[in-house]
Amino acid sequence: MSVVKPSIGKQSPQAIFAAIAANIERVIRGQTGAVRRLLAAFASGGHVLLEDVPGTGKTTLAKALAVSIDAAFQRIQFTPDLLPADILGVSIYNQKDQAFEFHPGPVFTNILLADEINRASPRTQSALLEAMAEGQVSLDRVRRPLNENFFVIATQNPIEFQGTYPLPEAQMDRFALRFSLGYVPAEEEVEILSDQANAHPLQSIGPCVALDDIDFLKQSARKVRISEELKRYIVDLIGATRSAEGIRIGASPRASLAFMKCAQALALFDGRDFVIPEDIQEIAVSVVAHRVVMEPQARFAGLSAERVVEDALKSVPVPV
Amino acid sequence: MSTALKAKRAPGQVTVPPLGLAAALMLWGMQNRLWPYAAAMAIVLELARLSPWRWHLSDKDYEHIADVSGIGFVVVVIYVFDTYSFQGVYIILQWLPFILFLVALAQRFGTRKDIRYSALFLSVRRAERKGTIEDAGSIDFDLPYMVVCMVSATVGESGGAWLFAGLVGALAYVLWYNRPRNFRIVVWIGVLAFAVGVGYLNQIGMLKARRAIEPVVMNFFRDRIMSYRNPFRSYTAMGEIGRLKQSDRIVLRVEDLDGGGVPTLLHEATYRSFSKNVWLAGNTAFQEQISDLEGTAWDIEPVPIEGSRAVRISRSLIRGRGMLPLPRGTFRIEDLPVEELHKHQLGALRVNRGPGLIRYTARFAPGRSFEHPPGPADMLVPTDVGPLMSRITADLGLHGARPEEVLKKLQQFFLTRFQYSVVLRRSGPVATPLHDFLLNTRSGHCEYFASATVLLLRSLGIPARYATGYSVQEYSPLENSYIVRRRHAHSWTLAYINGGWIDFDTTPPVWGALEADAASWWEGAYDLLSWLGFKFSRWRWSSDEDEPATNLLWLIVPLLVVLLWRLVRTQRVSERLRGERRHLDRRVQPGADSDLYPLLRVLEERGIARQPGEPLGRWLKRLARRDDTDGIDEIVAEILPVHYRYRFDPHGIGAEEREALKRCVRYWLARYPQ
């Protein structure tokens, strides 16, 4: 079942996805689903928040993606004393030219890994999040646009609370997807050990697609068709989280938008040029759960946002 | 699309076969003579197997339904224990199928196939909310409900043999349906027959043991727990000082049935021997009376008497027991729906295991009495008051007078020389209170008058007894009948004159007026309330004591209304949601006529239902894991993509593809026989 006709000299979007995914999976083992989701966010132009305990491969995943697509990669380790200037850049007076000269910060890149984002002060966090939302940085009354393919992978550690500033709800909404990698099965973990016996596999992989291909992938994702009925299904699912029990604030229309875009990307990865309900269900928890604000009592009672979304998936009738 | 009708049976799980619940319900209905309700309930429950119609109930709704049943249960328990006492255990058992019906209904007509434990048990619910339990699981409520129905059936009265056969039949049906398939049927039948045989013998033994033990235990408790007038012993207030406590409470209502007027005295108990201010009935026993076939008419004396009269008396029974106040000469009691009626040798009648209110008709022959003729005990005068009595009778010059003369003179004596008073006094150190009464104070209440009269008569050689009961003296225009208050409790003398016992009341007749003066100011308001309460009791007990269930059903109505309102409200909410969606649904969805649907319906009927939120692909994969459905993988690979394109691709599919889809579906439909 062919999808978008491959133009001459270019791979099909499905092939591009397959190439990147295969490349990443040479480094990150046993995370097929996570790679799919990461690339879906990437292809739909959203950003990703990885929430996981240390050592599960968050940084490696980000790096592998950067290496695979031959893109500029920057990494910021967030600390409590990190300042907005450390991210965005700073203007320094150049005595030779007698003028201020702008030194761009790490944000001017393709792929930015914001490690442990919840360790920085809210002021610094919001500097980054503004850049993410608007694709530009305003500094010294000058607007400086960011790269076309600006993609943020932020990570945070959910189990530490000392010295952290949890992201405000409004800023969580900026991330298209939130998911965790989790532990891999024992056999896979054994293979990870074998892989790293000599050298880190990250050093052995190289770029497999060009930046042009990424543009093409993104364009194709936008062209994936989605029927009115499924749009309605997305809206119903989001609506169900708003009226669910134990929910203070449900998901926003921005969630619906990200939802549709990610579902389109997944359809593309599977070689379809239209969305089916399975695409929507696959991505639902990752898209919606982090945007839902629970009532404190409900949270203490053991209800989680993930559970709310799963319940919505079960209760809202799916088109068949 | 309709959800599947049959659920897959998990190994080791016993499910109720079709019509199993209906059979149990009918058994219960027949046994308890509630079969119209049972039939209606059975039909409603079994309809669920035929109708695809389901109610979309949330977990909360199930909890509410279970709560309503729980509240209903509590209401029934309170009501039943209030009116039947411990007898009520049987009635609660009998009504359990009513109480749990809502839950069974919710399972049958809800979208869930079971009831969560958290809905049934508050503790589990709380634990789940707290998070101590992740998911307590759920239960298929059909089986417990069936068991409840069968247990409730055993409470019923009719036919033990039929009941046993019915129970065996219903259980055998369930077991047959769930029988392990890897044994031969002969083995199964053999094991069942053995179990039935053992059960039958066991049941006979239990019945015999019960018949032997029950009367012993019942008598033991009956003689020790007395909450009504003690027919063996009457403590008098003689010798006490202070004001007698009098209550305005209405205890009896007396209606004149034949226009002949009501008797002035209603007799409850008779006592013979007097000792230290206590009247005792002596060493006499109660005898059980036999009622007629319907159990409401009792012949006290086997003599239908010409010129008999009738009154209707209403009184409430505490815990179903009490003494019967009756006119002298009562030979027959009608409309008395109690289980036991005992007659004391001295004429007192006691009922047992009756309803909360009895309203019986007493037929009596005026001027007759059926008590045993006097014995030596009716002539005894205690030694401490003997000389006093002789002195007074001598003073009055009664020795040698005719009995009628004696009565007249005694009546005169007490009327002219004595005063009625409820204020008890003591004038000084005297031998006995009776000395004080007869010699010094010359005032007292009915117990003094009656006791003194009995002993005076006896000292003259006239057999006499001490009688207690009520004096009927107040007519209530409000109720259009005579009412008897607690303060109308009275005692008088029975004198044996000319071969018969007659009532002889020496208390000055002003006593009623005196006590009425002492009545509390709010008596009128109290009477009105009492009357309304009586009306309610009558309504409550009116229809028939056989079927108090119908009355209780009225109590359940408000509960049902609340539940219905809640359901309708949730329904309306979902209606509203659906209404919002409708503007979209009204346009026919593209691909709604896909040829895959008939095939899906066939697959669905093979066992696994698709959940509302389950996409086709995932459901088909779940189906493919079952061993009895081959070829699903091929359907997923070949047909589903085309169907999905037809359904969800705004561009749709071409006529050729459509044709191919049709052909493939036809092929698979042929492979899966329906």
PDB file of N, CA, C and O in Angstrom, chain A residues 1-2 225-230 232-233 236 245 272-278 281 300-302 307 313-320, chain B residues 1 56 60 128-131 580-581 583-584 589-590 597 610 612-618 640-641 643-645 647-651:
ATOM      1  N   MET A   1       0.839  -1.179   0.000  1.00  0.00           N
ATOM      2  CA  MET A   1       0.000   0.000   0.000  1.00  0.00           C
ATOM      3  C   MET A   1       0.882   1.240   0.000  1.00  0.00           C
ATOM      4  O   MET A   1       1.408   1.640   1.018  1.00  0.00           O
ATOM      5  N   SER A   2       1.066   1.800  -1.106  1.00  0.00           N
ATOM      6  CA  SER A   2       1.977   2.940  -1.153  1.00  0.00           C
ATOM      7  C   SER A   2       1.258   4.166  -0.609  1.00  0.00           C
ATOM      8  O   SER A   2       0.047   4.246  -0.621  1.00  0.00           O
ATOM      9  N   ARG A 225      -4.204  12.214   5.877  1.00  0.00           N
ATOM     10  CA  ARG A 225      -5.622  12.582   5.968  1.00  0.00           C
ATOM     11  C   ARG A 225      -6.243  12.025   7.256  1.00  0.00           C
ATOM     12  O   ARG A 225      -5.884  10.943   7.712  1.00  0.00           O
ATOM     13  N   ILE A 226      -7.155  12.789   7.752  1.00  0.00           N
ATOM     14  CA  ILE A 226      -7.897  12.310   8.936  1.00  0.00           C
ATOM     15  C   ILE A 226      -9.358  12.674   8.756  1.00  0.00           C
ATOM     16  O   ILE A 226      -9.686  13.801   8.396  1.00  0.00           O
ATOM     17  N   SER A 227     -10.218  11.693   8.978  1.00  0.00           N
ATOM     18  CA  SER A 227     -11.644  11.917   8.722  1.00  0.00           C
ATOM     19  C   SER A 227     -12.272  12.750   9.838  1.00  0.00           C
ATOM     20  O   SER A 227     -11.749  12.816  10.951  1.00  0.00           O
ATOM     21  N   GLU A 228     -13.391  13.373   9.519  1.00  0.00           N
ATOM     22  CA  GLU A 228     -14.095  14.184  10.512  1.00  0.00           C
ATOM     23  C   GLU A 228     -14.456  13.344  11.731  1.00  0.00           C
ATOM     24  O   GLU A 228     -14.404  13.801  12.863  1.00  0.00           O
ATOM     25  N   GLU A 229     -14.808  12.102  11.475  1.00  0.00           N
ATOM     26  CA  GLU A 229     -15.245  11.222  12.558  1.00  0.00           C
ATOM     27  C   GLU A 229     -14.115  11.022  13.573  1.00  0.00           C
ATOM     28  O   GLU A 229     -14.333  11.034  14.774  1.00  0.00           O
ATOM     29  N   LEU A 230     -12.902  10.847  13.048  1.00  0.00           N
ATOM     30  CA  LEU A 230     -11.782  10.627  13.968  1.00  0.00           C
ATOM     31  C   LEU A 230     -11.362  11.915  14.656  1.00  0.00           C
ATOM     32  O   LEU A 230     -10.932  11.889  15.817  1.00  0.00           O
ATOM     33  N   ARG A 232     -13.444  14.055  15.548  1.00  0.00           N
ATOM     34  CA  ARG A 232     -14.446  14.101  16.598  1.00  0.00           C
ATOM     35  C   ARG A 232     -14.076  13.150  17.750  1.00  0.00           C
ATOM     36  O   ARG A 232     -14.262  13.462  18.922  1.00  0.00           O
ATOM     37  N   TYR A 233     -13.535  12.003  17.371  1.00  0.00           N
ATOM     38  CA  TYR A 233     -13.129  11.026  18.398  1.00  0.00           C
ATOM     39  C   TYR A 233     -12.045  11.624  19.277  1.00  0.00           C
ATOM     40  O   TYR A 233     -12.082  11.491  20.514  1.00  0.00           O
ATOM     41  N   ASP A 236     -13.643  14.090  21.521  1.00  0.00           N
ATOM     42  CA  ASP A 236     -14.415  13.404  22.575  1.00  0.00           C
ATOM     43  C   ASP A 236     -13.503  12.862  23.664  1.00  0.00           C
ATOM     44  O   ASP A 236     -13.825  12.917  24.853  1.00  0.00           O
ATOM     45  N   GLU A 245     -13.936  12.278  36.780  1.00  0.00           N
ATOM     46  CA  GLU A 245     -13.934  12.520  38.216  1.00  0.00           C
ATOM     47  C   GLU A 245     -12.501  12.729  38.702  1.00  0.00           C
ATOM     48  O   GLU A 245     -11.579  12.077  38.229  1.00  0.00           O
ATOM     49  N   ARG A 272       0.659   4.500   6.046  1.00  0.00           N
ATOM     50  CA  ARG A 272      -0.694   4.851   5.643  1.00  0.00           C
ATOM     51  C   ARG A 272      -0.752   6.338   5.373  1.00  0.00           C
ATOM     52  O   ARG A 272       0.033   7.116   5.939  1.00  0.00           O
ATOM     53  N   ASP A 273      -1.673   6.770   4.521  1.00  0.00           N
ATOM     54  CA  ASP A 273      -1.843   8.211   4.355  1.00  0.00           C
ATOM     55  C   ASP A 273      -3.173   8.668   4.946  1.00  0.00           C
ATOM     56  O   ASP A 273      -3.708   9.693   4.571  1.00  0.00           O
ATOM     57  N   PHE A 274      -3.693   7.879   5.839  1.00  0.00           N
ATOM     58  CA  PHE A 274      -4.868   8.300   6.609  1.00  0.00           C
ATOM     59  C   PHE A 274      -4.760   7.714   8.016  1.00  0.00           C
ATOM     60  O   PHE A 274      -4.104   6.705   8.235  1.00  0.00           O
ATOM     61  N   VAL A 275      -5.422   8.388   8.939  1.00  0.00           N
ATOM     62  CA  VAL A 275      -5.326   7.996  10.346  1.00  0.00           C
ATOM     63  C   VAL A 275      -6.405   6.968  10.665  1.00  0.00           C
ATOM     64  O   VAL A 275      -7.526   7.067  10.162  1.00  0.00           O
ATOM     65  N   ILE A 276      -6.054   5.977  11.452  1.00  0.00           N
ATOM     66  CA  ILE A 276      -7.067   5.024  11.929  1.00  0.00           C
ATOM     67  C   ILE A 276      -7.143   5.113  13.451  1.00  0.00           C
ATOM     68  O   ILE A 276      -6.223   5.663  14.089  1.00  0.00           O
ATOM     69  N   PRO A 277      -8.208   4.602  14.052  1.00  0.00           N
ATOM     70  CA  PRO A 277      -8.375   4.753  15.502  1.00  0.00           C
ATOM     71  C   PRO A 277      -7.190   4.221  16.306  1.00  0.00           C
ATOM     72  O   PRO A 277      -6.855   4.766  17.356  1.00  0.00           O
ATOM     73  N   GLU A 278      -6.551   3.179  15.811  1.00  0.00           N
ATOM     74  CA  GLU A 278      -5.424   2.623  16.560  1.00  0.00           C
ATOM     75  C   GLU A 278      -4.311   3.641  16.748  1.00  0.00           C
ATOM     76  O   GLU A 278      -3.666   3.684  17.803  1.00  0.00           O
ATOM     77  N   GLN A 281      -5.303   5.846  19.596  1.00  0.00           N
ATOM     78  CA  GLN A 281      -5.214   5.195  20.910  1.00  0.00           C
ATOM     79  C   GLN A 281      -3.770   4.979  21.340  1.00  0.00           C
ATOM     80  O   GLN A 281      -3.459   5.045  22.522  1.00  0.00           O
ATOM     81  N   PHE A 300      -4.117  11.717  45.885  1.00  0.00           N
ATOM     82  CA  PHE A 300      -3.766  10.959  47.089  1.00  0.00           C
ATOM     83  C   PHE A 300      -4.537   9.654  47.145  1.00  0.00           C
ATOM     84  O   PHE A 300      -4.109   8.694  47.750  1.00  0.00           O
ATOM     85  N   ALA A 301      -5.714   9.650  46.525  1.00  0.00           N
ATOM     86  CA  ALA A 301      -6.518   8.427  46.538  1.00  0.00           C
ATOM     87  C   ALA A 301      -5.975   7.406  45.549  1.00  0.00           C
ATOM     88  O   ALA A 301      -6.533   6.327  45.405  1.00  0.00           O
ATOM     89  N   GLY A 302      -4.886   7.758  44.856  1.00  0.00           N
ATOM     90  CA  GLY A 302      -4.252   6.777  44.002  1.00  0.00           C
ATOM     91  C   GLY A 302      -4.671   6.859  42.552  1.00  0.00           C
ATOM     92  O   GLY A 302      -4.222   6.070  41.728  1.00  0.00           O
ATOM     93  N   ARG A 307      -4.320   6.922  34.366  1.00  0.00           N
ATOM     94  CA  ARG A 307      -5.506   6.100  34.577  1.00  0.00           C
ATOM     95  C   ARG A 307      -6.745   6.795  34.011  1.00  0.00           C
ATOM     96  O   ARG A 307      -7.606   6.157  33.406  1.00  0.00           O
ATOM     97  N   LEU A 313     -10.233   6.163  27.268  1.00  0.00           N
ATOM     98  CA  LEU A 313     -10.080   5.308  26.090  1.00  0.00           C
ATOM     99  C   LEU A 313     -11.052   4.144  26.129  1.00  0.00           C
ATOM    100  O   LEU A 313     -11.564   3.695  25.104  1.00  0.00           O
ATOM    101  N   LYS A 314     -11.274   3.661  27.352  1.00  0.00           N
ATOM    102  CA  LYS A 314     -12.171   2.506  27.468  1.00  0.00           C
ATOM    103  C   LYS A 314     -13.623   2.921  27.323  1.00  0.00           C
ATOM    104  O   LYS A 314     -14.455   2.147  26.849  1.00  0.00           O
ATOM    105  N   SER A 315     -13.949   4.114  27.796  1.00  0.00           N
ATOM    106  CA  SER A 315     -15.375   4.455  27.872  1.00  0.00           C
ATOM    107  C   SER A 315     -15.872   5.188  26.627  1.00  0.00           C
ATOM    108  O   SER A 315     -17.033   5.040  26.267  1.00  0.00           O
ATOM    109  N   VAL A 316     -15.030   5.984  26.001  1.00  0.00           N
ATOM    110  CA  VAL A 316     -15.512   6.689  24.809  1.00  0.00           C
ATOM    111  C   VAL A 316     -15.574   5.680  23.664  1.00  0.00           C
ATOM    112  O   VAL A 316     -14.577   5.026  23.360  1.00  0.00           O
ATOM    113  N   PRO A 317     -16.748   5.529  23.045  1.00  0.00           N
ATOM    114  CA  PRO A 317     -16.870   4.511  21.998  1.00  0.00           C
ATOM    115  C   PRO A 317     -15.966   4.855  20.813  1.00  0.00           C
ATOM    116  O   PRO A 317     -15.962   5.994  20.336  1.00  0.00           O
ATOM    117  N   VAL A 318     -15.198   3.884  20.389  1.00  0.00           N
ATOM    118  CA  VAL A 318     -14.266   4.116  19.299  1.00  0.00           C
ATOM    119  C   VAL A 318     -14.995   3.847  17.973  1.00  0.00           C
ATOM    120  O   VAL A 318     -15.788   2.911  17.880  1.00  0.00           O
ATOM    121  N   PRO A 319     -14.787   4.665  16.958  1.00  0.00           N
ATOM    122  CA  PRO A 319     -15.379   4.342  15.650  1.00  0.00           C
ATOM    123  C   PRO A 319     -14.752   3.061  15.104  1.00  0.00           C
ATOM    124  O   PRO A 319     -13.543   2.861  15.237  1.00  0.00           O
ATOM    125  N   VAL A 320     -15.571   2.202  14.532  1.00  0.00           N
ATOM    126  CA  VAL A 320     -15.015   0.960  13.965  1.00  0.00           C
ATOM    127  C   VAL A 320     -15.429   0.858  12.507  1.00  0.00           C
ATOM    128  O   VAL A 320     -16.407   1.481  12.097  1.00  0.00           O
TER     129      VAL A 320
ATOM    130  N   MET B   1     -23.093  -1.017  17.089  1.00  0.00           N
ATOM    131  CA  MET B   1     -23.123  -2.480  17.054  1.00  0.00           C
ATOM    132  C   MET B   1     -23.508  -3.035  18.415  1.00  0.00           C
ATOM    133  O   MET B   1     -23.179  -2.474  19.439  1.00  0.00           O
ATOM    134  N   HIS B  56     -26.044   2.094  30.434  1.00  0.00           N
ATOM    135  CA  HIS B  56     -24.647   2.477  30.621  1.00  0.00           C
ATOM    136  C   HIS B  56     -24.471   2.980  32.043  1.00  0.00           C
ATOM    137  O   HIS B  56     -24.744   4.130  32.357  1.00  0.00           O
ATOM    138  N   LYS B  60     -19.942   4.365  39.850  1.00  0.00           N
ATOM    139  CA  LYS B  60     -20.681   5.102  40.880  1.00  0.00           C
ATOM    140  C   LYS B  60     -22.141   4.652  40.914  1.00  0.00           C
ATOM    141  O   LYS B  60     -22.728   4.482  41.979  1.00  0.00           O
ATOM    142  N   GLU B 128     -10.245   0.782  48.353  1.00  0.00           N
ATOM    143  CA  GLU B 128      -9.825   1.102  46.979  1.00  0.00           C
ATOM    144  C   GLU B 128      -9.589   2.598  46.821  1.00  0.00           C
ATOM    145  O   GLU B 128      -8.665   3.024  46.144  1.00  0.00           O
ATOM    146  N   ARG B 129     -10.437   3.390  47.463  1.00  0.00           N
ATOM    147  CA  ARG B 129     -10.239   4.837  47.376  1.00  0.00           C
ATOM    148  C   ARG B 129      -8.911   5.212  48.015  1.00  0.00           C
ATOM    149  O   ARG B 129      -8.190   6.054  47.533  1.00  0.00           O
ATOM    150  N   LYS B 130      -8.624   4.585  49.152  1.00  0.00           N
ATOM    151  CA  LYS B 130      -7.389   4.898  49.854  1.00  0.00           C
ATOM    152  C   LYS B 130      -6.186   4.374  49.092  1.00  0.00           C
ATOM    153  O   LYS B 130      -5.073   4.842  49.280  1.00  0.00           O
ATOM    154  N   GLY B 131      -6.423   3.389  48.297  1.00  0.00           N
ATOM    155  CA  GLY B 131      -5.314   2.840  47.523  1.00  0.00           C
ATOM    156  C   GLY B 131      -4.668   1.640  48.173  1.00  0.00           C
ATOM    157  O   GLY B 131      -3.657   1.127  47.685  1.00  0.00           O
ATOM    158  N   GLU B 580     -25.041  16.472  21.551  1.00  0.00           N
ATOM    159  CA  GLU B 580     -23.992  17.294  20.953  1.00  0.00           C
ATOM    160  C   GLU B 580     -23.381  16.587  19.759  1.00  0.00           C
ATOM    161  O   GLU B 580     -23.005  17.190  18.773  1.00  0.00           O
ATOM    162  N   ARG B 581     -23.283  15.280  19.930  1.00  0.00           N
ATOM    163  CA  ARG B 581     -22.608  14.546  18.881  1.00  0.00           C
ATOM    164  C   ARG B 581     -23.519  14.358  17.671  1.00  0.00           C
ATOM    165  O   ARG B 581     -23.055  14.138  16.564  1.00  0.00           O
ATOM    166  N   HIS B 583     -25.286  16.157  15.790  1.00  0.00           N
ATOM    167  CA  HIS B 583     -25.246  16.956  14.566  1.00  0.00           C
ATOM    168  C   HIS B 583     -24.188  16.387  13.629  1.00  0.00           C
ATOM    169  O   HIS B 583     -24.247  16.568  12.430  1.00  0.00           O
ATOM    170  N   LEU B 584     -23.234  15.676  14.216  1.00  0.00           N
ATOM    171  CA  LEU B 584     -22.218  15.048  13.378  1.00  0.00           C
ATOM    172  C   LEU B 584     -22.717  13.693  12.885  1.00  0.00           C
ATOM    173  O   LEU B 584     -22.516  13.318  11.734  1.00  0.00           O
ATOM    174  N   GLN B 589     -22.064   8.437   8.381  1.00  0.00           N
ATOM    175  CA  GLN B 589     -20.612   8.393   8.369  1.00  0.00           C
ATOM    176  C   GLN B 589     -20.148   7.691   7.101  1.00  0.00           C
ATOM    177  O   GLN B 589     -20.744   6.693   6.696  1.00  0.00           O
ATOM    178  N   PRO B 590     -19.087   8.177   6.516  1.00  0.00           N
ATOM    179  CA  PRO B 590     -18.579   7.487   5.337  1.00  0.00           C
ATOM    180  C   PRO B 590     -18.206   6.054   5.705  1.00  0.00           C
ATOM    181  O   PRO B 590     -17.622   5.817   6.765  1.00  0.00           O
ATOM    182  N   TYR B 597     -19.098  -5.459   8.501  1.00  0.00           N
ATOM    183  CA  TYR B 597     -19.908  -5.527   9.725  1.00  0.00           C
ATOM    184  C   TYR B 597     -20.627  -6.852   9.949  1.00  0.00           C
ATOM    185  O   TYR B 597     -20.633  -7.374  11.065  1.00  0.00           O
ATOM    186  N   ARG B 610     -16.600  -7.100  21.989  1.00  0.00           N
ATOM    187  CA  ARG B 610     -15.696  -5.975  21.835  1.00  0.00           C
ATOM    188  C   ARG B 610     -16.093  -4.908  22.849  1.00  0.00           C
ATOM    189  O   ARG B 610     -17.265  -4.565  22.969  1.00  0.00           O
ATOM    190  N   PRO B 612     -16.433  -1.108  24.318  1.00  0.00           N
ATOM    191  CA  PRO B 612     -16.771   0.085  23.543  1.00  0.00           C
ATOM    192  C   PRO B 612     -15.525   0.859  23.085  1.00  0.00           C
ATOM    193  O   PRO B 612     -15.540   1.499  22.042  1.00  0.00           O
ATOM    194  N   GLY B 613     -14.462   0.834  23.908  1.00  0.00           N
ATOM    195  CA  GLY B 613     -13.287   1.619  23.544  1.00  0.00           C
ATOM    196  C   GLY B 613     -12.224   0.811  22.835  1.00  0.00           C
ATOM    197  O   GLY B 613     -11.078   1.251  22.752  1.00  0.00           O
ATOM    198  N   GLU B 614     -12.571  -0.357  22.368  1.00  0.00           N
ATOM    199  CA  GLU B 614     -11.554  -1.229  21.788  1.00  0.00           C
ATOM    200  C   GLU B 614     -11.594  -1.148  20.262  1.00  0.00           C
ATOM    201  O   GLU B 614     -12.613  -1.486  19.653  1.00  0.00           O
ATOM    202  N   PRO B 615     -10.530  -0.719  19.639  1.00  0.00           N
ATOM    203  CA  PRO B 615     -10.541  -0.646  18.172  1.00  0.00           C
ATOM    204  C   PRO B 615     -10.591  -2.047  17.569  1.00  0.00           C
ATOM    205  O   PRO B 615     -10.192  -3.028  18.206  1.00  0.00           O
ATOM    206  N   LEU B 616     -11.051  -2.086  16.338  1.00  0.00           N
ATOM    207  CA  LEU B 616     -11.240  -3.384  15.683  1.00  0.00           C
ATOM    208  C   LEU B 616      -9.964  -4.213  15.653  1.00  0.00           C
ATOM    209  O   LEU B 616      -9.979  -5.409  15.921  1.00  0.00           O
ATOM    210  N   GLY B 617      -8.855  -3.543  15.310  1.00  0.00           N
ATOM    211  CA  GLY B 617      -7.602  -4.280  15.147  1.00  0.00           C
ATOM    212  C   GLY B 617      -7.236  -5.022  16.418  1.00  0.00           C
ATOM    213  O   GLY B 617      -6.898  -6.208  16.405  1.00  0.00           O
ATOM    214  N   ARG B 618      -7.334  -4.302  17.528  1.00  0.00           N
ATOM    215  CA  ARG B 618      -6.937  -4.920  18.793  1.00  0.00           C
ATOM    216  C   ARG B 618      -7.905  -6.051  19.153  1.00  0.00           C
ATOM    217  O   ARG B 618      -7.508  -7.107  19.633  1.00  0.00           O
ATOM    218  N   LEU B 640      -9.176  -5.996   6.963  1.00  0.00           N
ATOM    219  CA  LEU B 640      -9.251  -4.833   7.852  1.00  0.00           C
ATOM    220  C   LEU B 640      -8.652  -3.569   7.214  1.00  0.00           C
ATOM    221  O   LEU B 640      -9.277  -2.500   7.307  1.00  0.00           O
ATOM    222  N   PRO B 641      -7.475  -3.643   6.566  1.00  0.00           N
ATOM    223  CA  PRO B 641      -6.927  -2.412   5.973  1.00  0.00           C
ATOM    224  C   PRO B 641      -7.879  -1.787   4.959  1.00  0.00           C
ATOM    225  O   PRO B 641      -8.037  -0.559   4.914  1.00  0.00           O
ATOM    226  N   HIS B 643     -11.135  -2.162   4.855  1.00  0.00           N
ATOM    227  CA  HIS B 643     -12.275  -1.616   5.606  1.00  0.00           C
ATOM    228  C   HIS B 643     -11.908  -0.266   6.223  1.00  0.00           C
ATOM    229  O   HIS B 643     -12.672   0.692   6.149  1.00  0.00           O
ATOM    230  N   TYR B 644     -10.718  -0.226   6.819  1.00  0.00           N
ATOM    231  CA  TYR B 644     -10.280   1.012   7.451  1.00  0.00           C
ATOM    232  C   TYR B 644     -10.159   2.130   6.428  1.00  0.00           C
ATOM    233  O   TYR B 644     -10.562   3.267   6.687  1.00  0.00           O
ATOM    234  N   ARG B 645      -9.651   1.789   5.255  1.00  0.00           N
ATOM    235  CA  ARG B 645      -9.516   2.809   4.230  1.00  0.00           C
ATOM    236  C   ARG B 645     -10.908   3.311   3.828  1.00  0.00           C
ATOM    237  O   ARG B 645     -11.125   4.507   3.650  1.00  0.00           O
ATOM    238  N   ARG B 647     -13.505   3.278   5.654  1.00  0.00           N
ATOM    239  CA  ARG B 647     -14.148   4.001   6.754  1.00  0.00           C
ATOM    240  C   ARG B 647     -13.473   5.340   7.032  1.00  0.00           C
ATOM    241  O   ARG B 647     -14.145   6.340   7.232  1.00  0.00           O
ATOM    242  N   PHE B 648     -12.150   5.333   7.115  1.00  0.00           N
ATOM    243  CA  PHE B 648     -11.480   6.487   7.718  1.00  0.00           C
ATOM    244  C   PHE B 648     -10.676   7.326   6.738  1.00  0.00           C
ATOM    245  O   PHE B 648     -10.200   8.377   7.117  1.00  0.00           O
ATOM    246  N   ASP B 649     -10.472   6.846   5.541  1.00  0.00           N
ATOM    247  CA  ASP B 649      -9.762   7.696   4.582  1.00  0.00           C
ATOM    248  C   ASP B 649     -10.787   8.589   3.902  1.00  0.00           C
ATOM    249  O   ASP B 649     -11.717   8.103   3.265  1.00  0.00           O
ATOM    250  N   PRO B 650     -10.654   9.897   4.049  1.00  0.00           N
ATOM    251  CA  PRO B 650     -11.627  10.778   3.402  1.00  0.00           C
ATOM    252  C   PRO B 650     -11.691  10.550   1.888  1.00  0.00           C
ATOM    253  O   PRO B 650     -12.712  10.863   1.271  1.00  0.00           O
ATOM    254  N   HIS B 651     -10.623   9.995   1.314  1.00  0.00           N
ATOM    255  CA  HIS B 651     -10.676   9.741  -0.128  1.00  0.00           C
ATOM    256  C   HIS B 651     -11.472   8.479  -0.469  1.00  0.00           C
ATOM    257  O   HIS B 651     -11.856   8.278  -1.600  1.00  0.00           O
TER     258      HIS B 651
END
